[in-house]
């Protein structure tokens, strides 16, 4: 059902082209070699190639694999009987994807297999039935399964990205698109700034900050109905909303007279409780995957650093020690590693760190990097950066083997927020 | 308008206690300092005073030049119903932190004006963090212009 939720609320379309298309800027030489063979079909060549090309498009989206060109293939297997491993050993392939597509009572039925050449066996056999009009969704699901069989990680091809688009001064939009850039739609537009989009982990809501009332206010927008609600407090600057892992609470910041602290809002009981109280700046909360702790940024020690608070006893400990600027952290899904913005001599990079050791792993080279968001499988980071006075999004896999960017034709784009897995 | 009269008291309490007092519930507070600042720019009062004051990176402290500018607002503010202070930051660092920093800057200006005798009930503050730069480049001269508090009288 969630597939359709975006469509319902998008009653107006974009009047400016901003489509984010991922461009691979660096693929490592040690990427796995894969071959995706055209699928055999009784529906004609178009289907054979459409299914193959769409799976190929997804699997190579983030530059994680070298995909063999069709004209280099020595054979075109479609089942295990027609598959000859030596054809692919000769081409130094690591994995081969092949299968068949049929029509059955208005539906498409697709059988697919993945061969691991080094292991000398078929590592995945799957079949899927779906609406003929929705090949895109079907191939996304196949790609997710194939990706998982090859990497051990769940695929993220059926996820979305929210981001802030600033096509011209004083025009701001929150957009949501498929992770491959398709189906970009505006969730909300304003002449005042919009900030800090965050997906509820159930994929049903987006929280963000809007200045439409003349001050920073948090809105929680239902993606099914389009309804917007605010947090019931009197007018004070509210910012940095982040959903708890169970989608029942929102950690956020209230600032009273220039003194921002972290609070929690329970959406069911509407109760607001205070978590930090310090005269310095406390902001940018981030939940641990178990919902028991929050990371946050505080300048209580002088410069912005990352701290952690245990929610049960409100005990606070400092997390980052190195460097004069560490901020806007997020947990990886494993709960052990974090990503954050690390400033050093006026340069701002995206960095990761294991909470157990002190080693800061700087993973970007550009100098105005911010707002990192982690793919739900924990493998890819998308962040915002800037070039020639324009904000744009860029991405990198955690192993640094693949780098890509998502340029827009006009204006600035920033604050990416990766959706959870959507079914 | 009653709550506005209580504002100096609030501020005094804030300054004295330095926020050590913690309330666990905020839904009952009547603190409305930053609520609803949608002004009609047409109603802005023209003054000959510099309308922007500037800050160092990641700092909210006022320098001597800034204090001289702010002192000129004391008599001028008598004509005004509202003094709007907008805090801004340069693009470096993170957005939510900068939102807080912009507010700290506006508060520093506010506190200084109050000490100089401006009625705190007239002062409205808002921070836009790094969301509304004046200069869109990424050099120190761009950043310098963006780390500011804008003062407007209405």
XYZ file of C-alpha atoms in Angstrom:
577
model
C 0.000 0.000 0.000
C 2.775 2.394 0.817
C 3.791 2.461 -2.800
C 0.720 4.526 -3.573
C 0.768 6.891 -0.633
C 2.803 9.589 -2.246
C 0.529 9.775 -5.252
C -2.504 10.655 -3.165
C -1.149 13.818 -1.700
C 0.623 15.172 -4.735
C -2.143 17.111 -6.321
C 0.208 19.586 -7.920
C 3.267 18.857 -9.962
C 6.645 20.495 -10.219
C 6.817 23.585 -12.353
C 10.578 23.513 -12.354
C 12.714 20.630 -13.420
C 14.860 19.557 -10.525
C 15.022 15.818 -10.997
C 17.898 14.233 -9.148
C 19.710 11.743 -11.331
C 22.543 9.843 -9.771
C 25.825 10.293 -11.656
C 28.638 7.952 -10.720
C 31.815 9.932 -10.257
C 34.132 7.186 -9.093
C 33.906 3.465 -9.217
C 36.696 1.494 -7.621
C 38.631 -0.951 -9.790
C 37.857 -3.725 -7.359
C 34.128 -3.685 -7.934
C 32.456 -7.062 -8.457
C 31.775 -7.955 -12.114
C 28.185 -8.810 -12.821
C 26.283 -9.855 -15.932
C 22.541 -9.363 -16.256
C 21.289 -11.435 -19.172
C 18.158 -10.414 -21.148
C 15.188 -12.331 -19.741
C 13.525 -14.890 -22.006
C 9.915 -14.006 -22.704
C 6.839 -14.981 -24.680
C 5.920 -11.297 -24.733
C 8.527 -10.244 -27.245
C 11.903 -8.571 -27.250
C 10.698 -5.402 -25.554
C 9.932 -7.264 -22.336
C 13.107 -9.306 -22.518
C 15.181 -6.150 -22.592
C 12.974 -3.961 -20.390
C 13.177 -6.321 -17.447
C 16.908 -6.828 -17.895
C 17.642 -3.122 -18.380
C 15.619 -2.060 -15.394
C 17.330 -4.569 -13.105
C 20.653 -3.441 -14.542
C 19.791 0.211 -13.920
C 18.963 -0.481 -10.283
C 21.940 -2.705 -9.475
C 24.388 -0.199 -10.952
C 22.602 2.856 -9.501
C 25.210 3.643 -6.843
C 28.228 2.441 -8.842
C 28.741 -0.673 -6.753
C 29.198 -3.149 -9.639
C 30.768 -3.333 -13.089
C 28.028 -4.617 -15.362
C 28.941 -6.550 -18.504
C 27.768 -5.046 -21.796
C 25.307 -7.129 -23.769
C 27.601 -7.341 -26.812
C 30.312 -8.939 -24.685
C 28.158 -11.833 -23.541
C 29.034 -15.233 -24.983
C 25.681 -16.855 -24.239
C 22.202 -15.893 -23.103
C 21.029 -18.372 -20.491
C 17.519 -18.081 -19.093
C 17.398 -21.131 -16.829
C 19.868 -23.463 -15.158
C 19.891 -25.866 -18.122
C 21.002 -23.147 -20.514
C 23.598 -21.734 -18.117
C 27.238 -22.675 -18.816
C 29.540 -21.492 -16.089
C 32.687 -21.519 -18.248
C 31.214 -18.803 -20.512
C 31.249 -16.496 -17.511
C 34.537 -17.644 -16.008
C 36.155 -16.625 -19.292
C 34.737 -13.142 -18.826
C 35.899 -12.965 -15.179
C 32.348 -12.541 -13.964
C 31.568 -12.783 -10.255
C 27.783 -13.030 -10.531
C 25.330 -13.720 -13.366
C 21.630 -12.838 -13.224
C 19.234 -14.546 -15.636
C 15.599 -15.551 -15.883
C 12.298 -15.654 -17.727
C 9.254 -13.422 -17.903
C 5.736 -14.606 -18.801
C 2.261 -13.209 -18.916
C -0.366 -15.027 -16.873
C -3.899 -13.613 -16.559
C -2.901 -9.955 -17.043
C -0.042 -10.390 -14.602
C 3.654 -10.700 -15.210
C 5.396 -13.728 -13.775
C 9.149 -13.438 -13.542
C 11.532 -16.252 -12.601
C 15.051 -15.182 -11.793
C 18.313 -16.763 -10.650
C 21.699 -15.550 -9.511
C 24.802 -17.658 -10.155
C 27.916 -17.171 -8.057
C 30.757 -18.082 -10.404
C 33.445 -18.478 -7.743
C 31.215 -20.589 -5.505
C 30.110 -22.571 -8.586
C 26.499 -22.585 -7.555
C 23.154 -20.846 -7.873
C 22.802 -18.619 -4.811
C 19.288 -17.321 -5.465
C 16.175 -18.698 -7.160
C 13.128 -16.488 -7.041
C 9.818 -15.793 -8.697
C 7.530 -12.819 -8.493
C 4.056 -12.046 -9.798
C 2.904 -8.492 -10.352
C 0.857 -6.041 -12.348
C 2.010 -5.807 -15.952
C 1.697 -2.012 -15.779
C 4.129 -1.842 -12.891
C 7.326 -3.417 -14.205
C 9.268 -0.747 -12.374
C 8.104 -1.871 -8.951
C 8.544 -5.545 -9.825
C 12.101 -5.011 -11.037
C 12.910 -2.977 -7.920
C 11.868 -5.911 -5.776
C 13.864 -8.363 -7.889
C 16.871 -6.025 -7.699
C 16.584 -5.853 -3.909
C 16.656 -9.668 -3.669
C 19.493 -10.035 -6.168
C 21.518 -7.345 -4.382
C 21.007 -9.098 -1.057
C 22.115 -12.446 -2.483
C 25.356 -10.908 -3.757
C 26.231 -8.573 -0.864
C 24.425 -9.912 2.194
C 22.784 -6.474 2.566
C 19.144 -5.673 1.944
C 18.681 -3.684 -1.247
C 17.460 -0.083 -1.045
C 16.105 0.282 -4.581
C 12.534 0.643 -3.356
C 13.298 3.549 -1.010
C 12.782 7.283 -1.348
C 14.645 10.468 -0.621
C 13.221 13.653 0.912
C 15.157 16.890 0.496
C 14.835 20.658 0.548
C 14.829 22.353 -2.833
C 15.648 26.058 -3.041
C 15.195 26.816 -6.764
C 15.471 30.565 -6.272
C 15.853 32.910 -3.289
C 12.754 32.949 -1.080
C 11.287 29.853 -2.665
C 11.576 26.615 -0.706
C 10.070 23.169 -1.251
C 10.216 19.831 0.474
C 10.431 17.194 -2.235
C 10.211 13.434 -2.162
C 11.460 11.270 -4.997
C 12.252 7.642 -5.597
C 15.853 6.948 -4.694
C 16.689 6.740 -8.418
C 15.335 10.277 -8.918
C 12.058 9.267 -10.555
C 8.653 10.532 -9.432
C 9.865 13.722 -7.839
C 6.990 15.473 -6.116
C 6.551 18.457 -3.854
C 5.258 17.729 -0.385
C 5.126 21.358 0.740
C 6.227 24.744 -0.611
C 6.762 28.059 1.117
C 8.284 31.506 0.656
C 9.947 31.045 4.039
C 12.748 28.587 4.798
C 12.069 24.872 5.265
C 14.481 22.653 7.156
C 15.301 19.315 8.745
C 13.066 16.701 7.057
C 12.942 13.372 8.944
C 10.979 10.220 7.995
C 9.012 8.316 10.564
C 10.487 4.792 10.647
C 7.094 3.357 9.606
C 7.345 5.440 6.423
C 3.977 7.155 6.978
C 4.981 10.635 8.105
C 7.561 13.313 7.571
C 8.528 15.845 10.251
C 10.182 19.109 9.248
C 10.706 22.717 10.266
C 8.909 25.569 8.516
C 9.186 29.323 9.086
C 5.789 30.013 7.523
C 4.394 31.448 10.781
C 7.315 33.811 11.196
C 9.331 31.568 13.505
C 10.747 28.049 13.430
C 7.855 25.601 13.876
C 7.822 21.811 13.581
C 5.220 20.229 11.308
C 4.368 16.546 11.179
C 2.856 15.745 7.804
C 0.950 12.549 7.137
C 2.049 11.188 3.759
C -1.169 9.226 3.320
C -3.599 12.088 3.894
C -1.415 15.186 3.546
C -2.643 16.407 6.964
C -0.212 18.557 8.925
C -0.015 18.894 12.681
C 2.182 20.858 15.032
C 3.482 20.153 18.517
C 1.075 21.700 21.018
C 3.164 24.321 22.778
C 2.851 28.058 22.654
C 4.951 29.944 20.183
C 8.581 29.261 20.713
C 11.300 28.364 18.306
C 11.101 24.605 17.697
C 13.553 22.724 15.531
C 15.527 19.564 14.708
C 12.706 16.952 14.895
C 13.769 13.276 14.811
C 11.527 10.225 15.073
C 12.081 7.509 17.620
C 12.619 4.023 16.138
C 9.053 2.998 17.057
C 7.573 6.131 15.361
C 5.784 7.008 18.616
C 7.990 9.829 19.855
C 9.661 12.834 18.358
C 12.821 14.246 19.919
C 13.181 17.923 19.101
C 14.534 21.227 20.300
C 12.706 24.046 22.033
C 14.522 27.300 22.419
C 13.447 29.670 25.141
C 15.187 33.005 25.022
C 18.140 31.699 23.068
C 18.592 28.632 25.208
C 17.864 25.563 23.073
C 17.419 22.231 24.859
C 16.351 18.749 23.798
C 12.782 17.637 24.506
C 10.700 14.593 23.724
C 7.161 14.692 22.378
C 4.960 11.631 22.719
C 2.562 11.711 19.781
C -0.071 9.596 21.481
C -0.233 11.236 24.922
C 0.798 14.674 23.519
C 3.102 14.943 26.509
C 6.294 16.950 26.213
C 9.203 16.137 28.497
C 12.523 17.834 28.856
C 15.708 15.825 28.339
C 18.560 18.337 28.576
C 18.906 21.609 30.419
C 21.996 23.664 29.930
C 22.469 27.363 29.214
C 24.549 26.547 26.139
C 23.258 25.264 22.825
C 21.853 21.715 22.873
C 20.466 20.655 19.501
C 20.495 18.077 16.686
C 19.186 15.046 18.593
C 19.502 11.576 16.991
C 17.979 8.337 18.318
C 19.900 5.140 18.857
C 18.295 2.203 17.003
C 17.190 0.679 20.339
C 15.456 3.947 21.300
C 17.284 4.121 24.638
C 19.799 6.834 23.912
C 20.061 10.081 21.986
C 23.088 11.698 20.481
C 23.041 15.495 20.391
C 25.248 18.468 19.623
C 26.191 20.806 22.449
C 28.602 23.696 22.814
C 28.640 23.230 26.601
C 32.367 22.517 26.430
C 33.073 25.610 24.312
C 32.833 24.411 20.727
C 30.160 22.179 19.187
C 30.732 18.541 20.164
C 28.640 15.387 20.140
C 27.230 14.096 23.412
C 25.075 11.129 24.299
C 22.195 11.048 26.767
C 20.700 7.904 28.233
C 16.970 8.530 28.314
C 16.187 6.436 31.418
C 18.450 8.379 33.794
C 19.321 11.452 31.668
C 23.003 10.718 32.191
C 25.130 12.581 29.655
C 28.556 11.680 28.317
C 30.730 13.353 25.743
C 31.298 11.334 22.568
C 33.665 13.370 20.360
C 36.924 14.659 21.725
C 39.003 15.449 18.658
C 38.650 18.645 16.637
C 36.885 21.915 17.216
C 33.607 21.127 15.462
C 31.684 17.854 15.551
C 27.943 18.062 14.993
C 24.665 16.726 13.468
C 25.297 13.070 14.192
C 23.229 10.045 13.195
C 23.482 6.420 14.315
C 24.119 3.644 11.816
C 21.521 0.857 11.989
C 24.021 -1.272 13.981
C 23.860 1.235 16.879
C 27.649 1.040 17.178
C 28.810 3.492 14.533
C 27.864 7.108 13.963
C 28.150 9.582 11.085
C 28.527 13.307 11.698
C 29.923 16.583 10.386
C 33.550 17.101 11.352
C 35.036 20.592 11.091
C 38.757 21.083 10.962
C 40.514 24.388 10.175
C 37.342 25.766 8.651
C 36.750 22.715 6.434
C 33.690 20.610 7.027
C 33.671 16.944 6.060
C 31.460 13.947 6.685
C 33.073 11.549 9.151
C 32.219 8.230 10.747
C 33.306 6.733 14.024
C 32.840 3.611 16.046
C 31.557 4.627 19.477
C 34.047 2.259 21.102
C 37.187 3.865 19.722
C 38.316 7.421 19.136
C 39.380 7.131 15.522
C 37.583 9.618 13.271
C 37.248 8.317 9.729
C 36.804 11.261 7.357
C 35.027 9.989 4.269
C 34.512 13.087 2.092
C 36.953 15.474 0.441
C 34.748 18.464 -0.324
C 34.816 21.192 2.331
C 31.254 22.356 3.000
C 29.654 18.986 3.642
C 26.667 18.586 5.924
C 23.410 16.768 6.689
C 24.531 13.137 6.197
C 21.732 10.582 5.858
C 22.311 6.821 5.968
C 20.630 4.262 3.706
C 18.375 1.919 5.692
C 20.811 -0.948 5.028
C 23.626 1.133 6.566
C 25.842 0.925 3.482
C 25.494 4.287 1.712
C 25.588 7.898 2.887
C 24.049 10.812 0.997
C 24.954 14.318 2.171
C 24.744 17.911 0.971
C 27.659 19.966 -0.213
C 28.244 23.038 -2.364
C 29.930 23.971 -5.626
C 29.816 27.248 -7.563
C 27.353 28.773 -5.084
C 24.904 25.897 -5.570
C 24.019 23.286 -3.019
C 23.858 19.724 -4.362
C 23.701 16.208 -2.997
C 26.482 13.660 -3.153
C 26.883 10.114 -1.942
C 29.468 7.537 -0.983
C 29.439 3.912 0.021
C 30.829 3.172 3.469
C 33.685 1.162 1.958
C 34.484 4.306 -0.121
C 34.552 2.138 -3.271
C 31.853 4.152 -4.980
C 31.125 7.868 -5.091
C 28.278 9.595 -6.857
C 26.478 12.916 -7.062
C 22.885 13.961 -7.649
C 23.037 17.299 -9.443
C 20.008 19.500 -10.121
C 19.633 21.687 -13.178
C 18.627 24.794 -11.311
C 18.839 26.103 -7.777
C 20.133 24.441 -4.654
C 19.183 21.152 -3.097
C 20.104 20.177 0.461
C 19.245 18.251 3.621
C 18.663 14.796 2.152
C 16.667 12.366 4.293
C 16.680 8.726 3.242
C 13.393 6.909 3.802
C 13.174 3.649 5.734
C 12.585 0.409 3.787
C 9.181 0.747 2.097
C 7.096 -2.262 1.165
C -0.640 42.212 25.733
C -0.342 41.425 29.439
C 2.369 38.882 28.970
C 4.572 41.496 27.326
C 4.694 43.450 30.551
C 5.977 40.387 32.330
C 8.809 39.958 29.875
C 11.408 42.106 31.675
C 10.817 39.974 34.729
C 11.264 36.822 32.718
C 14.449 38.119 31.254
C 15.765 39.188 34.620
C 15.029 35.745 35.978
C 16.762 34.256 32.999
C 19.841 36.394 33.400
C 20.062 35.813 37.123
C 19.441 32.132 37.107
C 21.302 31.496 33.871
C 18.664 28.945 33.123
C 19.497 26.639 35.942
C 15.802 26.330 36.692
C 14.327 23.413 34.879
C 10.697 22.869 34.187
C 9.641 19.482 33.025
C 6.621 20.714 31.184
C 6.528 23.563 28.734
C 2.995 23.388 27.472
C 1.722 25.726 30.198
C 4.222 28.499 29.727
C 3.045 31.827 28.417
C 6.393 32.762 27.053
C 5.638 34.089 23.596
C 8.741 35.973 22.722
C 9.229 34.684 19.214
C 5.682 34.069 18.208
C 4.270 35.348 14.959
C 6.744 37.802 13.564
C 5.271 38.300 10.142
C 5.739 42.002 9.591
C 4.733 44.055 6.650
C 8.049 45.334 5.365
C 6.227 48.493 4.192
C 5.788 49.525 7.827
C 9.519 49.563 8.488
C 10.760 52.849 9.973
C 13.649 54.339 8.052
C 16.647 55.217 10.160
C 20.081 56.410 9.196
C 21.656 53.904 11.591
C 23.525 50.886 10.295
C 20.926 48.083 10.287
C 23.312 45.116 10.500
C 25.856 44.104 13.101
C 28.411 41.361 12.518
C 29.967 38.439 14.415
C 32.951 36.103 14.372
C 32.555 32.484 13.306
C 30.744 30.365 15.921
C 30.571 33.402 18.249
C 27.745 35.535 19.537
C 29.793 38.139 21.415
C 29.360 41.812 20.527
C 32.435 43.823 19.573
C 32.946 47.526 20.358
C 31.802 48.695 16.913
C 28.600 46.739 17.329
C 27.982 48.265 20.732
C 28.429 51.769 19.281
C 25.855 51.003 16.589
C 23.416 49.526 19.064
C 23.714 52.555 21.371
C 22.332 54.702 18.549
C 19.152 52.650 18.572
C 18.260 53.626 22.117
C 16.692 56.999 21.325
C 15.510 55.880 17.890
C 13.632 52.943 19.382
C 11.313 55.306 21.243
C 9.506 56.017 17.959
C 9.067 52.329 17.269
C 6.448 49.897 18.457
C 8.589 46.911 17.688
C 12.283 46.264 17.291
C 12.881 43.135 15.247
C 16.202 41.353 15.639
C 16.990 38.673 13.051
C 19.949 36.415 13.776
C 21.878 34.839 10.902
C 24.958 32.660 10.381
C 27.330 31.823 7.585
C 26.970 28.519 5.794
C 29.776 26.716 7.619
C 28.864 24.109 10.175
C 25.528 22.425 10.566
C 22.101 23.928 9.930
C 20.328 23.203 13.194
C 23.322 24.302 15.237
C 23.443 27.506 13.211
C 19.756 28.075 13.859
C 20.565 28.042 17.583
C 23.650 30.195 17.085
C 21.658 32.820 15.154
C 19.256 32.993 18.061
C 22.120 33.403 20.543
C 23.343 36.329 18.447
C 19.938 37.999 18.419
C 19.651 37.466 22.187
C 23.045 39.088 22.781
C 21.878 42.140 20.846
C 18.590 42.152 22.707
C 20.266 41.971 26.105
C 22.601 44.808 25.216
C 19.706 47.005 24.067
C 17.839 46.305 27.291
C 20.853 47.239 29.380
C 20.984 50.495 27.409
C 17.399 51.191 28.382
C 15.326 49.860 25.520
C 12.049 48.340 26.662
C 12.334 44.595 26.324
C 8.646 44.286 25.521
C 9.298 45.979 22.182
C 11.950 43.516 21.117
C 11.093 40.501 18.944
C 13.790 38.040 18.011
C 13.978 35.405 15.325
C 16.792 33.263 13.979
C 17.089 32.068 10.425
C 20.404 30.301 11.031
C 22.168 29.901 7.699
C 18.922 29.760 5.709
C 18.883 33.376 4.497
C 22.354 34.452 3.411
C 22.964 37.901 1.944
C 25.948 36.757 -0.052
C 25.818 33.362 -1.739
C 29.517 32.719 -2.248
C 31.881 30.644 -0.124
C 34.725 33.021 0.701
C 35.514 34.789 3.968
C 34.094 38.039 2.574
C 30.775 36.303 1.838
C 30.710 34.611 5.233
C 31.522 37.865 7.033
C 28.416 39.529 5.579
C 26.232 36.582 6.505
C 27.203 36.334 10.204
C 24.876 39.098 11.291
C 21.944 40.368 13.258
C 19.591 42.577 11.254
C 17.818 45.287 13.174
C 14.527 46.728 11.960
C 12.158 49.142 13.620
C 8.405 49.042 13.039
